[in-house]
Coordinates of C-alpha atoms and ligand atoms in Angstrom, one line a residue:
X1239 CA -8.4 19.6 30.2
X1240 CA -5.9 17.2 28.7
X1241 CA -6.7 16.5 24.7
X1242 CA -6.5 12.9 23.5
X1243 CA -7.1 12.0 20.3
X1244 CA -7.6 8.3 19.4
X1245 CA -8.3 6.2 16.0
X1246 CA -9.5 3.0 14.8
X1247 CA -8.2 1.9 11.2
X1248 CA -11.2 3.1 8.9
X1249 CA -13.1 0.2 7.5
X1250 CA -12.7 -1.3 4.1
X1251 CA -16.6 -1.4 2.8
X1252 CA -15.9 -4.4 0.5
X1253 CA -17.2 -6.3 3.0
X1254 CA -19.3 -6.9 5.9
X1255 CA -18.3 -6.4 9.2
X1256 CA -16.9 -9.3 11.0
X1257 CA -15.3 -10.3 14.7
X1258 CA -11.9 -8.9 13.2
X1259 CA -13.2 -5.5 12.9
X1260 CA -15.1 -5.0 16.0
X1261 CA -11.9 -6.1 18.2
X1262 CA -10.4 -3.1 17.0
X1263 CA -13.0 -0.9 17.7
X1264 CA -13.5 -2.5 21.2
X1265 CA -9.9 -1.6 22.3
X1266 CA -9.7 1.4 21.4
X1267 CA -13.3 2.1 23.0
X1268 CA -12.0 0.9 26.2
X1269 CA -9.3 3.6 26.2
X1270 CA -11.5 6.6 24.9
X1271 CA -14.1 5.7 28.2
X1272 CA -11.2 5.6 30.8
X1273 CA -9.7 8.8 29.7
X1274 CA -13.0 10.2 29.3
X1275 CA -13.1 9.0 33.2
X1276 CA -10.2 10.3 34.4
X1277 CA -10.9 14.0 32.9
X1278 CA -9.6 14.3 29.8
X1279 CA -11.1 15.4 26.6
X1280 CA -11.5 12.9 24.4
X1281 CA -12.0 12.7 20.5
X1282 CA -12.5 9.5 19.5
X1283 CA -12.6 8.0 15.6
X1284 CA -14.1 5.7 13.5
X1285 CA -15.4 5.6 9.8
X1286 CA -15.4 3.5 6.3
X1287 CA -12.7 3.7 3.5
X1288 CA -15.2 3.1 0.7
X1289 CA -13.2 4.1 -2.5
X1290 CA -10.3 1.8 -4.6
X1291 CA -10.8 -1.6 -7.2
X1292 CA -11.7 -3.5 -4.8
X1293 CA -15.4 -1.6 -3.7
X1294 CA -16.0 -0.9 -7.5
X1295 CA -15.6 -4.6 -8.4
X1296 CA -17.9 -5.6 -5.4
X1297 CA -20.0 -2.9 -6.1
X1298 CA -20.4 -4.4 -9.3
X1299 CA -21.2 -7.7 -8.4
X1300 CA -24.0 -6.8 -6.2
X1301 CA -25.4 -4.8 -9.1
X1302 CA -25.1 -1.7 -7.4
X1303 CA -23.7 1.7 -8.3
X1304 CA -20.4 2.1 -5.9
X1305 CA -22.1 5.2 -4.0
X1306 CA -25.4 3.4 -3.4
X1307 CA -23.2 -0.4 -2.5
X1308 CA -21.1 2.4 -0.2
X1309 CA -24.1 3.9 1.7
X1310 CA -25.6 0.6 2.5
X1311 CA -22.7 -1.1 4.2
X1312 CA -21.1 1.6 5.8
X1313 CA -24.4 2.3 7.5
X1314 CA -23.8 -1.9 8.5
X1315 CA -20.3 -0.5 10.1
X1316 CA -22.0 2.6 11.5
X1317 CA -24.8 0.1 13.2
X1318 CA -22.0 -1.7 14.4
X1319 CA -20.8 0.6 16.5
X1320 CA -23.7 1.6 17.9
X1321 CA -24.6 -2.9 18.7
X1322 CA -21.2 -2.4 20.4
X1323 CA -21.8 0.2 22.8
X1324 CA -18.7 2.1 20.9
X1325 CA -18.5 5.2 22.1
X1326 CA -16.9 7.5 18.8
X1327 CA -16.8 11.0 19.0
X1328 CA -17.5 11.0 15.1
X1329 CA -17.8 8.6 11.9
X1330 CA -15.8 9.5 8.9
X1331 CA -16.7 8.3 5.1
X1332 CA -14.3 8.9 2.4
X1333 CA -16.7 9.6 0.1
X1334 CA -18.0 12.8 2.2
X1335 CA -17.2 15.8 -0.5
X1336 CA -15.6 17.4 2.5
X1337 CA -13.1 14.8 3.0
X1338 CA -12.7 14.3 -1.4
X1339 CA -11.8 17.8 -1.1
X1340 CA -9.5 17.7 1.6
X1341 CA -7.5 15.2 0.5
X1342 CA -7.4 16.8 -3.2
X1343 CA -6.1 20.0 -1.5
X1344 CA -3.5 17.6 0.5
X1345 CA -2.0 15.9 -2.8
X1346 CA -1.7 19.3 -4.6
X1347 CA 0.2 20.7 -1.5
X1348 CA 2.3 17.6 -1.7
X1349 CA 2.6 18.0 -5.7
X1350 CA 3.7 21.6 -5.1
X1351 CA 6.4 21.5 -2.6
X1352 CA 8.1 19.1 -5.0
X1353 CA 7.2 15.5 -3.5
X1354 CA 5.7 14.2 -6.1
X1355 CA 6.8 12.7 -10.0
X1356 CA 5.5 10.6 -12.7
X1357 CA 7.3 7.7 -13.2
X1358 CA 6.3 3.8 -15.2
X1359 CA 5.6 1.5 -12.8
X1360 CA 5.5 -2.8 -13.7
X1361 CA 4.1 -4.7 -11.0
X1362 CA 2.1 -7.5 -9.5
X1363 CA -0.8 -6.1 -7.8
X1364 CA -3.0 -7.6 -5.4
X1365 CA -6.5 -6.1 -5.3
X1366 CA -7.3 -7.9 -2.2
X1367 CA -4.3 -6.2 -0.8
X1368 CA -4.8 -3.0 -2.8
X1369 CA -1.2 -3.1 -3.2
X1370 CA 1.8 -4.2 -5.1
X1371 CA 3.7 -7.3 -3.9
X1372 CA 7.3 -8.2 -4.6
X1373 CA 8.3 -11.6 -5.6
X1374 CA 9.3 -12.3 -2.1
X1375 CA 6.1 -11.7 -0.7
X1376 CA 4.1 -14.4 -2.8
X1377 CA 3.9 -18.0 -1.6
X1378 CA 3.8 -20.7 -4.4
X1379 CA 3.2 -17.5 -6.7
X1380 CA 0.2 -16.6 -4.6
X1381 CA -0.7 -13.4 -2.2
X1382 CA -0.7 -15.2 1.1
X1383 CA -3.4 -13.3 2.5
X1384 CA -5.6 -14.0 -0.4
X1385 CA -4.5 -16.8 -1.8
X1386 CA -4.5 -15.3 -5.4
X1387 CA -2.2 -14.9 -8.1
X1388 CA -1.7 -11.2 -8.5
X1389 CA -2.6 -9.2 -11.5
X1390 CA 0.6 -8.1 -13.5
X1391 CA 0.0 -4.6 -14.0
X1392 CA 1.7 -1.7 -15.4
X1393 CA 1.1 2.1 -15.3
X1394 CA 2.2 5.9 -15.5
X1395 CA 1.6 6.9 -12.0
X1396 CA 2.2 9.6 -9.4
X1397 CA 4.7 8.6 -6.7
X1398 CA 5.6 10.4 -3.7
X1399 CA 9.4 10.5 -2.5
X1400 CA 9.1 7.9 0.3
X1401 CA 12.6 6.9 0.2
X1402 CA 13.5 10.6 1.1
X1403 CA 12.1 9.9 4.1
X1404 CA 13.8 6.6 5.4
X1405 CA 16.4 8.4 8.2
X1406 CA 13.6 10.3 9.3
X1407 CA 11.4 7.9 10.0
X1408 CA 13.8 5.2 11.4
X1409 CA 15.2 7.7 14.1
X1410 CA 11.5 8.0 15.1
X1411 CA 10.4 4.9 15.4
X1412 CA 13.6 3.9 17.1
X1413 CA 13.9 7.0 19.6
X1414 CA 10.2 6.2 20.6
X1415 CA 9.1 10.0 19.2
X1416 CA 6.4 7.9 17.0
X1417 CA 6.0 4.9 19.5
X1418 CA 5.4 1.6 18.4
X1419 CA 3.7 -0.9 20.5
X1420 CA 4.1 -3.9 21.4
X1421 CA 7.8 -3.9 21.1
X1422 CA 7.9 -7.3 18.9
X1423 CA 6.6 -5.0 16.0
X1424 CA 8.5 -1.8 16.8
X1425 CA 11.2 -4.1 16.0
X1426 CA 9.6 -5.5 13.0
X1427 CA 8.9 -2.4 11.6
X1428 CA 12.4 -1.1 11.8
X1429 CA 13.7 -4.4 10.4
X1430 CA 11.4 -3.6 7.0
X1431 CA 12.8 -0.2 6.9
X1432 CA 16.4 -1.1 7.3
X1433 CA 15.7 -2.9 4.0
X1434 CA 15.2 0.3 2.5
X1435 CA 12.4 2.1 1.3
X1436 CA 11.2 2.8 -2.3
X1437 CA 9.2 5.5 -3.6
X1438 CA 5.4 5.0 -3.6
X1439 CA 3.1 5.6 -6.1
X1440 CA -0.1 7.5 -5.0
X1441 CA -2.2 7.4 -8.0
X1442 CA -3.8 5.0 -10.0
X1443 CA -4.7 5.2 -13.9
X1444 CA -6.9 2.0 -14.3
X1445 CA -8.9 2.9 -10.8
X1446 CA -12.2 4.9 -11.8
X1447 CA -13.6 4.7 -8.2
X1448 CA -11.6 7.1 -6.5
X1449 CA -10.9 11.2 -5.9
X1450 CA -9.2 12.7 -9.2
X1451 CA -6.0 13.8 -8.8
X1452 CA -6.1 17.5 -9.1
X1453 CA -3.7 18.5 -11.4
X1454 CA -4.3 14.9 -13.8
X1455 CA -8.2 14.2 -14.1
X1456 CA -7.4 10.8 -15.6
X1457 CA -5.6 9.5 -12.6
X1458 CA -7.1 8.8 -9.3
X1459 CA -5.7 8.7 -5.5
X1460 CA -4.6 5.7 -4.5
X1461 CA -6.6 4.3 -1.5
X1462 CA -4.0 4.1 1.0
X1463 CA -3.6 7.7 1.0
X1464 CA -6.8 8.8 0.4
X1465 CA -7.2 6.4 3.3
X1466 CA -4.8 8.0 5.8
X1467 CA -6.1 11.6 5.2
X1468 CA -9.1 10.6 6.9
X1469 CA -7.3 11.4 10.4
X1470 CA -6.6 14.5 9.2
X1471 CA -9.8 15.7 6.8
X1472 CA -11.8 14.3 9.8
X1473 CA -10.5 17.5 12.1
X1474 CA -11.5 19.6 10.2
X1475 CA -15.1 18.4 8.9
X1476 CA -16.1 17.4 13.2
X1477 CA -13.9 20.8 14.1
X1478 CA -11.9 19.2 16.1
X1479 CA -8.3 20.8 14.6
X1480 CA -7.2 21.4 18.3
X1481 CA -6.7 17.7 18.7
X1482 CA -4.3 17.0 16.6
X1483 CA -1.8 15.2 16.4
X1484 CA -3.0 11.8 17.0
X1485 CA -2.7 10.4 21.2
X1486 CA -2.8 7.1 19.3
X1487 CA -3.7 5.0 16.3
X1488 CA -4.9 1.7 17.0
X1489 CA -3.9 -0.7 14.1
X1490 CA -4.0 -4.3 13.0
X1491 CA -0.8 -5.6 12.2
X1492 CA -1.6 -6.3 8.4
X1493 CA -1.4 -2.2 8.3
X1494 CA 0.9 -1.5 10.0
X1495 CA 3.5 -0.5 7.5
X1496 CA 1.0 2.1 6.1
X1497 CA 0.7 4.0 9.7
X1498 CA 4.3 3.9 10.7
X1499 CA 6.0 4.3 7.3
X1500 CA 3.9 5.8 4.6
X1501 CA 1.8 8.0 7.3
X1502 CA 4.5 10.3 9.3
X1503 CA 6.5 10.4 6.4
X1504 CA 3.4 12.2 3.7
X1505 CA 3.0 13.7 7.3
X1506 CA 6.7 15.4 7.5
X1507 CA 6.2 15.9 3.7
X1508 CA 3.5 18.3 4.8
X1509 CA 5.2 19.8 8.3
X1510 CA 2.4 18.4 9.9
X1511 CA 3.2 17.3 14.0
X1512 CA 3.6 13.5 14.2
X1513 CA 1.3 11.1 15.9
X1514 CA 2.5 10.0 18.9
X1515 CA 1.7 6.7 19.3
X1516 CA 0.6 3.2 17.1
X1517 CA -1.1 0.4 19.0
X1518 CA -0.5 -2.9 17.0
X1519 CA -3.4 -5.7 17.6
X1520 CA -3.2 -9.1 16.6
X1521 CA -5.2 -11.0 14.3
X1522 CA -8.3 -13.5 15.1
X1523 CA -8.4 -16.7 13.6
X1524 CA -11.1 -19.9 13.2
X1525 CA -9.5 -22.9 14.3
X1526 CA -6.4 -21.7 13.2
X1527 CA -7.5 -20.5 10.0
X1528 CA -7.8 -16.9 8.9
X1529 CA -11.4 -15.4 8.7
X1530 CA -12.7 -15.3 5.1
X1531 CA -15.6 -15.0 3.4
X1532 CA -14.3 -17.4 0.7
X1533 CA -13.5 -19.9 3.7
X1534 CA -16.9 -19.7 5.4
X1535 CA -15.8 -19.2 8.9
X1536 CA -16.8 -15.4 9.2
X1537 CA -18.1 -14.9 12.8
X1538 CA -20.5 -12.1 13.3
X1539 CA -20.4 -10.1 15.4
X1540 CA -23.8 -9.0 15.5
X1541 CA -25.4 -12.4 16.2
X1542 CA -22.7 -12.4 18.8
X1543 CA -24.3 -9.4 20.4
X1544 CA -27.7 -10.6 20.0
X1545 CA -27.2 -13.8 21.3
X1546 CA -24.9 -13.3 24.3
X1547 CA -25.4 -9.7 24.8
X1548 CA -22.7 -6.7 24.3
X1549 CA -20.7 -6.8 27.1
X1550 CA -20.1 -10.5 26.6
X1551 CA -18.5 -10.3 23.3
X1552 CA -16.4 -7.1 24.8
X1553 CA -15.0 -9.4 27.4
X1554 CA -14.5 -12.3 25.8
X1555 CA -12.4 -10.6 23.0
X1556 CA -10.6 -8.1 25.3
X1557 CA -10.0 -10.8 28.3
X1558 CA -9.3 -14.4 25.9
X1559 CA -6.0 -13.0 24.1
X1560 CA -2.8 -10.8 25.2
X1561 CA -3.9 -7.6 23.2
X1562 CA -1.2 -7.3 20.4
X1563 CA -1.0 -11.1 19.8
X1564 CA -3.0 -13.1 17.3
X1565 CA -5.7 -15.3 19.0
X1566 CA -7.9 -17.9 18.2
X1567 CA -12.1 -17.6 18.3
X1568 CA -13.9 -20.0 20.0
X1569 CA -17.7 -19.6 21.0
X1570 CA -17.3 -22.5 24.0
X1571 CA -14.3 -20.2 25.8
X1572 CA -17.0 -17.1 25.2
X1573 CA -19.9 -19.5 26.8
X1574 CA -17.6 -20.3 28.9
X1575 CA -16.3 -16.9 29.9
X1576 CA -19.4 -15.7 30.4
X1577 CA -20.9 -18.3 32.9
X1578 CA -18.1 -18.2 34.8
X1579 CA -16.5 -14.8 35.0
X1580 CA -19.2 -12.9 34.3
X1581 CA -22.4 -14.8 35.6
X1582 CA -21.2 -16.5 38.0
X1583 CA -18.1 -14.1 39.7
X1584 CA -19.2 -10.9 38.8
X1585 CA -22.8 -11.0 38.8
X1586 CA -23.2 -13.5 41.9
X1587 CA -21.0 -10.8 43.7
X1588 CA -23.3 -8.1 43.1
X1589 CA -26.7 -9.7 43.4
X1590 CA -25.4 -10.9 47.6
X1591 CA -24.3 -7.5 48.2
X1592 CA -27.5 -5.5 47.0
X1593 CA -30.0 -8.4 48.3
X1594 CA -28.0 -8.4 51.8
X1595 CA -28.4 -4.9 52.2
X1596 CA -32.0 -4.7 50.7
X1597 CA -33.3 -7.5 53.2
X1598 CA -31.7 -6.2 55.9
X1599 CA -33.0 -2.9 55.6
X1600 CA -29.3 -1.4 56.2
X1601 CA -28.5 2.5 55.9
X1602 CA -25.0 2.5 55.0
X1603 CA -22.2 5.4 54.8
X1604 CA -22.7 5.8 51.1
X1605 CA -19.1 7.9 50.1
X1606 CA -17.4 6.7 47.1
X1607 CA -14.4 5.0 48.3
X1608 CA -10.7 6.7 47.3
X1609 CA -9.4 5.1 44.4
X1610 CA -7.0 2.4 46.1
X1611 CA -3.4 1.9 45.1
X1612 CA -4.8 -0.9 43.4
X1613 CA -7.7 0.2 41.4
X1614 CA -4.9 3.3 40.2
X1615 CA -2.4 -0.1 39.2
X1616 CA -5.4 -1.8 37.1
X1617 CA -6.4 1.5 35.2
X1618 CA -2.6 2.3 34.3
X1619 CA -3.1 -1.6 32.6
X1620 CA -5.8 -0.4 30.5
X1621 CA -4.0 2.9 29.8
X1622 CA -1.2 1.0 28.6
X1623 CA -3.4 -1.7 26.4
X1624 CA -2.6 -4.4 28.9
X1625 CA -6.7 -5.2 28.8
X1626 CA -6.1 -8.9 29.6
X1627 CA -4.1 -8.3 32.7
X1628 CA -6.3 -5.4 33.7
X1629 CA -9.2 -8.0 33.2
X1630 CA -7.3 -10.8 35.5
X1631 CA -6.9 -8.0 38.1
X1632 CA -10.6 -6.9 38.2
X1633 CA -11.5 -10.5 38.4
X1634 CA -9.1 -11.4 41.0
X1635 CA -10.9 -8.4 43.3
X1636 CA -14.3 -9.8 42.4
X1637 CA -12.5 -13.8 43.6
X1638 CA -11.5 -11.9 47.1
X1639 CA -14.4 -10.1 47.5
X1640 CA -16.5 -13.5 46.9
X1641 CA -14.4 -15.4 49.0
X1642 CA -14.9 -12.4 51.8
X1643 CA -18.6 -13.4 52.2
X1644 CA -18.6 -17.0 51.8
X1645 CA -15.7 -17.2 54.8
X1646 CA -17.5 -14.6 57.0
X1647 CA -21.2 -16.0 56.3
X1648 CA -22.9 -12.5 56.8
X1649 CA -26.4 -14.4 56.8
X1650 CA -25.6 -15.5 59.7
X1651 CA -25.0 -12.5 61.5
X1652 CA -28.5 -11.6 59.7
X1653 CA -30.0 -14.1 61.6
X1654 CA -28.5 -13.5 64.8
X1655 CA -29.4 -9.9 65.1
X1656 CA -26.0 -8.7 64.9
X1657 CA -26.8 -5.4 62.7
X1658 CA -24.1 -3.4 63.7
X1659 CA -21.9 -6.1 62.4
X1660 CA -23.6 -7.0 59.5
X1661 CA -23.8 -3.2 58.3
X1662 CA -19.9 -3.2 59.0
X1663 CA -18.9 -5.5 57.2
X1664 CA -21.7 -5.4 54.4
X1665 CA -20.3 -1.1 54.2
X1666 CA -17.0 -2.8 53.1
X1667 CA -18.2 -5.1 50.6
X1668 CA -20.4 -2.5 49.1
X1669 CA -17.4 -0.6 48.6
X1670 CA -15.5 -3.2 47.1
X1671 CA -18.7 -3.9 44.3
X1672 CA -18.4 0.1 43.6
X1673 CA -14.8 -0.1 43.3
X1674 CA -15.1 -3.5 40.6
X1675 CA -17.8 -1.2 38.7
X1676 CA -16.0 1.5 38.2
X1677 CA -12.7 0.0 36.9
X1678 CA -15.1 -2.6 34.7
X1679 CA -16.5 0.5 33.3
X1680 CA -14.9 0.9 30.3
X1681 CA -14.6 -3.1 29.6
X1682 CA -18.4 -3.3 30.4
X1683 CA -20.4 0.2 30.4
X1684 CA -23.6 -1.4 30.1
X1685 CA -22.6 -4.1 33.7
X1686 CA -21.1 -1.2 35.3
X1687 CA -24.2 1.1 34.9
X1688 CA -26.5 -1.6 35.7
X1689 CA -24.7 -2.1 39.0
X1690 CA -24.7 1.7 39.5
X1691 CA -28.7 2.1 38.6
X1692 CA -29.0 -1.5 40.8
X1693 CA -27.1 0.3 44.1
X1694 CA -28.8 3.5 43.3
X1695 CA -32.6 2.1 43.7
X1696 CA -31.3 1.7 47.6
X1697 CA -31.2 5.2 47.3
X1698 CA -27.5 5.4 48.7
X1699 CA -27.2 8.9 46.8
X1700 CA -23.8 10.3 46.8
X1701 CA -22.2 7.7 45.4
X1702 CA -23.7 8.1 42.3
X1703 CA -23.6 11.2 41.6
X1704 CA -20.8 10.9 39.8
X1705 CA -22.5 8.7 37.1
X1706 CA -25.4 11.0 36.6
Ligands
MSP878 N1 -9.3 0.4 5.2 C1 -8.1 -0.1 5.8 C2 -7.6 0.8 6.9 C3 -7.4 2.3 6.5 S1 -6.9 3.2 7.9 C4 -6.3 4.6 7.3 C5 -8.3 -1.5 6.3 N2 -9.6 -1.8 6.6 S2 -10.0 -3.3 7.0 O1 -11.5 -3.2 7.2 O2 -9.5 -4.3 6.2 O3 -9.4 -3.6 8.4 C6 -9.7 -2.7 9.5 C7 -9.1 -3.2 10.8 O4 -9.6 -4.4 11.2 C8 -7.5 -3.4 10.6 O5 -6.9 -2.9 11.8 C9 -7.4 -4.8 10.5 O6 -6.2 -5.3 11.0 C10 -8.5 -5.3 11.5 N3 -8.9 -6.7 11.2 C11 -9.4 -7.2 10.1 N4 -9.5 -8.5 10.2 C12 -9.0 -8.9 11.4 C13 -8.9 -10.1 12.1 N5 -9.3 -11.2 11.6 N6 -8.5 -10.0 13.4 C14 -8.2 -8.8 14.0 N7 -8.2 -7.7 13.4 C15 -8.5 -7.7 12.0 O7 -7.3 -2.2 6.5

């Protein structure tokens, strides 16, 4: 059995979970199921990043000690999850010893094959960010994202010989070896690097919150990395070393730099095999804006899920915006979505078909149909993160097959007595509904398995059998 092993960005704890978060986790859910459905072995990952300034200082706020402020809200990602119907293999915490330990190990290997020096660093550092930003990067003298004016800062710190690195990683980005999706931010990407790359400090002196660097207790590890290792720590603490490297990271854009940069290179730095592939998605926005706590348009997802039910949101996120480009929230266009699409195409479809067959009393041929040609061109969409167009496909099957039984009336064969022909054509249509529930599957395991345990209850056996 093929291995695949898949990631979601591990979730900063400093704050609660939001839309943003769970699209992430959505998409790369969708492609864990479908390989799980076509065979392969699948290890799929998710966690919280719960260490760095920024946690300590909310921490802090809340009154809380940072381990206690940690446990609570990455058990609010780890319920989040679960309200999503996500279905990880494994949730990582950075504060797990195992992981503390591993990435301790990690630095000193990286210390001792001569990556790392201590060097004085002056800079303006963005703890929103959790980074340093160059004079270029601020806006009216600002951080963009956080509309703050930095901290100026300055340090003896550990930095690891990024620019060493900078052919490398350029000739994999660019032959594909480490591919980069969409192509608008492969592109990106190799525009930053071609501006060069600086060394990268890896420790912090003024962070407390954090795993001690093992050969200089009064540093810590800076975030980022400690951050990263979790891809790697986590094989080791589930047991799961035979999966690496990586099938695919899926990242948002605002990290990208981290996991195609930073990541292979601390990863060549330690002869480690590359991951193969990073799947950039865009951002979400509130009318236009960016979603903040400090602007008060924070959707959550939860109430979503509440409200409109899990497979809702799923769609709506994964079927609204071209995966890989930003998009813009609206509850209307997910009401909408799901009184049209889903209520009224998809689960109009299904309720004719099983109350035809149930009122007729019909014993149909119940063999799962062969995949067709089409149902193997919509799942090498979702294989290739092309959700929305896999979506407009599906839907377009579930238009046809509508439009099917409103142009050939099959209640009126019912009334006419014409049973052969009603079981003929209602055999096909049944087909077609098993067909749309299996490729919705991964979008929508809770529809799909409701139209499974639906057609079931008219006891057409073997075509379940391969849900049970
Ligand atoms: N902790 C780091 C990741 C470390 S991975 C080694 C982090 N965490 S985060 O919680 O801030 O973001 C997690 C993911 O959610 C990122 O991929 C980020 O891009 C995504 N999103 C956060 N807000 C988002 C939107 N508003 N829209 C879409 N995705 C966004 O970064």
């Amino acid at each position: 059995m093929e291995k695949k092993f898949i990631t979601t960005p591990i979730y900063y704890i400093n704050d609660v979970p939001h839309l943003g978060h769970a699209y992430t986790s959505i998409a790369a859910d969708v492609w864990a199921r479908q390989k799980r459905g076509e065979g392969s072995e699948v290890f799929f990952l998710t966690g919280t990043d719960e260490h760095g300034a920024k946690i300590a200082q909310a921490a802090d706020k809340s009154g809380k000690e940072p381990k206690k402020f940690a446990d609570e809200i990455s058990k609010k990602f780890e319920n989040l999850t679960k309200m999503l119907n996500i279905s990880n293999d494994a949730f990582i915490r950075t504060t797990d010893p195992r992981h503390e330990k591993y990435v301790s190990d990690f630095l000193q290997g990286l210390y001792d094959g001569g990556y790392v020096y201590k060097k004085s660093y002056e800079g303006l550092y963005c703890v929103g960010c959790e980074k340093y930003l160059t004079e270029k990067e601020l806006v009216e003298g600002k951080c963009p994202d956080h509309d703050k004016v930095p901290e100026k800062q300055s340090e003896e710190n550990w930095f690891f010989k990024l620019s060493e690195f900078r052919s490398k990683v350029e000739r994999l980005i660019e032959s594909d070896e480490i591919e980069v999706k969409p192509l608008s931010r492969k592109n990106e990407i190799l525009g930053k690097i071609k501006q060069g790359l600086d060394d990268v400090s890896i420790s912090r002196k003024s962070v407390e919150w954090g795993i001690p660097v093992p050969w200089d207790k009064e540093q810590t590890v800076y975030v980022w990395i400690d951050a990263l290792l979790n891809y790697l720590s986590a094989t080791e603490i589930f047991s799961k070393k035979d999966f690496w490297p990586p099938t695919v990271h899926v990242v948002g854009r605002d990290i990208l730099w981290f996991h195609a940069v930073i990541w292979p290179a601390i990863l060549l730095a330690a002869e480690k095999d590359l991951p193969k592939k990073i799947f950039v998605n865009g951002y979400f926005t509130v009318d236009g804006k960016k979603m903040s706590k400090t602007v008060g348009n924070v959707i959550d997802p939860v109430e979503l899920v509440k409200k409109y039910g899990v497979d809702t949101v799923r769609y709506y996120v994964l079927r609204d915006f071209p995966f890989g480009e930003d998009g813009d929230v609206a509850i209307e266009r997910l009401e909408q979505r799901l009184n049209g699409d889903l209520a009224g195409g998809l689960g109009n479809l299904v309720q004719r078909v099983l109350s035809l067959i149930k009122q007729n009393d019909l014993n149909l041929n119940s063999t799962k149909p062969q995949p067709s040609g089409k149902a193997k061109a919509i799942k090498k969409l979702t294989e290739e993160f092309k959700f929305q167009e896999a979506l407009i496909e599906i839907w377009k099957l579930v238009a046809d097959t509508n439009k099917q039984i409103a142009d050939s009336e099959p209640w009126k064969l019912a009334k006419e007595g014409k049973k052969q022909e009603l079981a003929d054509f209602l055999q096909k249509t049944l087909h077609c509904v098993l067909e749309i529930a299996d490729l919705v599957l991964p979008y929508l395991p809770e529809t799909a398995d409701e139209i499974f345990k639906q057609a079931k209850s008219l006891d057409l056996k073997p075509i379940f059998e391969k849900m049970n």
